[in-house]
Amino acid sequence: AIVVMTPEEWIKKPCHSQVTIFDEFHLNFYWGDSFRPLMWEVFYELSSGSEITFLLTATLSEDMLKELNQFSCQFDRIFWCD
């Protein structure tokens, strides 16, 4: 089954997923918490419980990669798709 949810929906009805996909993930870096205040919280919680996490973006930058790599020891199953 495929479930498509916003971070806000997930907070209201959390579920477990073996594969998690975050689309347009770069927007969280550009707009920060003003874009989606719950995005980071949902990201950490879902990524830690998923078998694999994909972050989809059309504009991967070195800064984004460096920031996310700070957590690579915790999230070794995260893959960027640029």
PDB file of C-alpha atoms in Angstrom:
ATOM      1  CA  ALA A   1       0.000   0.000   0.000  1.00  0.00           C
ATOM      2  CA  ILE A   2       1.096   3.545  -0.654  1.00  0.00           C
ATOM      3  CA  VAL A   3       0.090   6.288   1.745  1.00  0.00           C
ATOM      4  CA  VAL A   4       0.607   9.937   0.824  1.00  0.00           C
ATOM      5  CA  MET A   5       0.526  12.319   3.760  1.00  0.00           C
ATOM      6  CA  THR A   6       1.691  15.779   4.675  1.00  0.00           C
ATOM      7  CA  PRO A   7       3.785  16.121   7.853  1.00  0.00           C
ATOM      8  CA  GLU A   8       0.791  17.720   9.543  1.00  0.00           C
ATOM      9  CA  GLU A   9      -1.436  14.745   8.664  1.00  0.00           C
ATOM     10  CA  TRP A  10       1.178  12.290   9.895  1.00  0.00           C
ATOM     11  CA  ILE A  11       1.335  13.978  13.307  1.00  0.00           C
ATOM     12  CA  LYS A  12      -2.436  13.492  13.643  1.00  0.00           C
ATOM     13  CA  LYS A  13      -2.443   9.850  12.426  1.00  0.00           C
ATOM     14  CA  PRO A  14       1.060   8.374  12.730  1.00  0.00           C
ATOM     15  CA  CYS A  15       1.725   5.135  10.919  1.00  0.00           C
ATOM     16  CA  HIS A  16       4.747   2.944  10.239  1.00  0.00           C
ATOM     17  CA  SER A  17       6.319   2.653   6.819  1.00  0.00           C
ATOM     18  CA  GLN A  18       9.194   0.489   5.616  1.00  0.00           C
ATOM     19  CA  VAL A  19       9.943   2.970   2.831  1.00  0.00           C
ATOM     20  CA  THR A  20       9.515   6.697   3.396  1.00  0.00           C
ATOM     21  CA  ILE A  21       9.737   9.259   0.602  1.00  0.00           C
ATOM     22  CA  PHE A  22       9.935  13.007   1.187  1.00  0.00           C
ATOM     23  CA  ASP A  23       9.245  14.950  -2.010  1.00  0.00           C
ATOM     24  CA  GLU A  24      10.607  18.461  -2.599  1.00  0.00           C
ATOM     25  CA  PHE A  25      12.762  18.086   0.509  1.00  0.00           C
ATOM     26  CA  HIS A  26      14.990  21.020  -0.457  1.00  0.00           C
ATOM     27  CA  LEU A  27      12.151  23.420   0.380  1.00  0.00           C
ATOM     28  CA  ASN A  28      12.681  22.742   4.057  1.00  0.00           C
ATOM     29  CA  PHE A  29      16.270  23.973   3.729  1.00  0.00           C
ATOM     30  CA  TYR A  30      15.300  27.080   1.753  1.00  0.00           C
ATOM     31  CA  TRP A  31      12.317  28.131   3.843  1.00  0.00           C
ATOM     32  CA  GLY A  32      13.175  26.495   7.131  1.00  0.00           C
ATOM     33  CA  ASP A  33      10.621  26.097   9.865  1.00  0.00           C
ATOM     34  CA  SER A  34       8.393  28.782   8.366  1.00  0.00           C
ATOM     35  CA  PHE A  35       7.580  26.391   5.500  1.00  0.00           C
ATOM     36  CA  ARG A  36       6.566  23.378   7.550  1.00  0.00           C
ATOM     37  CA  PRO A  37       7.213  23.719  11.275  1.00  0.00           C
ATOM     38  CA  LEU A  38       6.657  19.994  11.855  1.00  0.00           C
ATOM     39  CA  MET A  39       8.791  18.755   8.939  1.00  0.00           C
ATOM     40  CA  TRP A  40      11.989  18.103  10.885  1.00  0.00           C
ATOM     41  CA  GLU A  41      10.156  16.364  13.721  1.00  0.00           C
ATOM     42  CA  VAL A  42       8.315  14.100  11.275  1.00  0.00           C
ATOM     43  CA  PHE A  43      11.474  13.552   9.239  1.00  0.00           C
ATOM     44  CA  TYR A  44      13.496  12.330  12.232  1.00  0.00           C
ATOM     45  CA  GLU A  45      10.717  10.140  13.560  1.00  0.00           C
ATOM     46  CA  LEU A  46       9.853   8.515  10.219  1.00  0.00           C
ATOM     47  CA  SER A  47      13.474   8.103   9.129  1.00  0.00           C
ATOM     48  CA  SER A  48      14.483   6.396  12.329  1.00  0.00           C
ATOM     49  CA  GLY A  49      11.636   3.890  11.968  1.00  0.00           C
ATOM     50  CA  SER A  50      11.875   3.216   8.224  1.00  0.00           C
ATOM     51  CA  GLU A  51      13.954   0.589   6.491  1.00  0.00           C
ATOM     52  CA  ILE A  52      14.903   3.171   3.864  1.00  0.00           C
ATOM     53  CA  THR A  53      14.211   6.868   3.330  1.00  0.00           C
ATOM     54  CA  PHE A  54      14.391   8.749   0.032  1.00  0.00           C
ATOM     55  CA  LEU A  55      14.699  12.522  -0.106  1.00  0.00           C
ATOM     56  CA  LEU A  56      13.603  13.846  -3.476  1.00  0.00           C
ATOM     57  CA  THR A  57      14.834  17.213  -4.679  1.00  0.00           C
ATOM     58  CA  ALA A  58      15.631  18.946  -7.928  1.00  0.00           C
ATOM     59  CA  THR A  59      18.247  21.206  -6.339  1.00  0.00           C
ATOM     60  CA  LEU A  60      20.599  19.341  -4.033  1.00  0.00           C
ATOM     61  CA  SER A  61      23.305  21.640  -2.696  1.00  0.00           C
ATOM     62  CA  GLU A  62      26.498  20.933  -0.788  1.00  0.00           C
ATOM     63  CA  ASP A  63      25.111  22.832   2.220  1.00  0.00           C
ATOM     64  CA  MET A  64      22.039  20.597   2.346  1.00  0.00           C
ATOM     65  CA  LEU A  65      24.156  17.487   2.118  1.00  0.00           C
ATOM     66  CA  LYS A  66      26.524  18.684   4.849  1.00  0.00           C
ATOM     67  CA  GLU A  67      23.665  19.513   7.184  1.00  0.00           C
ATOM     68  CA  LEU A  68      22.013  16.148   6.725  1.00  0.00           C
ATOM     69  CA  ASN A  69      25.325  14.280   7.006  1.00  0.00           C
ATOM     70  CA  GLN A  70      25.600  15.530  10.577  1.00  0.00           C
ATOM     71  CA  PHE A  71      23.015  12.862  11.348  1.00  0.00           C
ATOM     72  CA  SER A  72      24.455  10.105   9.167  1.00  0.00           C
ATOM     73  CA  CYS A  73      25.423   8.030  12.196  1.00  0.00           C
ATOM     74  CA  GLN A  74      21.745   7.836  13.130  1.00  0.00           C
ATOM     75  CA  PHE A  75      20.240   7.659   9.654  1.00  0.00           C
ATOM     76  CA  ASP A  76      22.444   5.425   7.537  1.00  0.00           C
ATOM     77  CA  ARG A  77      19.530   4.407   5.317  1.00  0.00           C
ATOM     78  CA  ILE A  78      18.783   7.859   3.845  1.00  0.00           C
ATOM     79  CA  PHE A  79      19.325   8.480   0.149  1.00  0.00           C
ATOM     80  CA  TRP A  80      19.112  11.724  -1.819  1.00  0.00           C
ATOM     81  CA  CYS A  81      17.565  11.544  -5.262  1.00  0.00           C
ATOM     82  CA  ASP A  82      18.532  14.634  -7.221  1.00  0.00           C
TER      83      ASP A  82
END
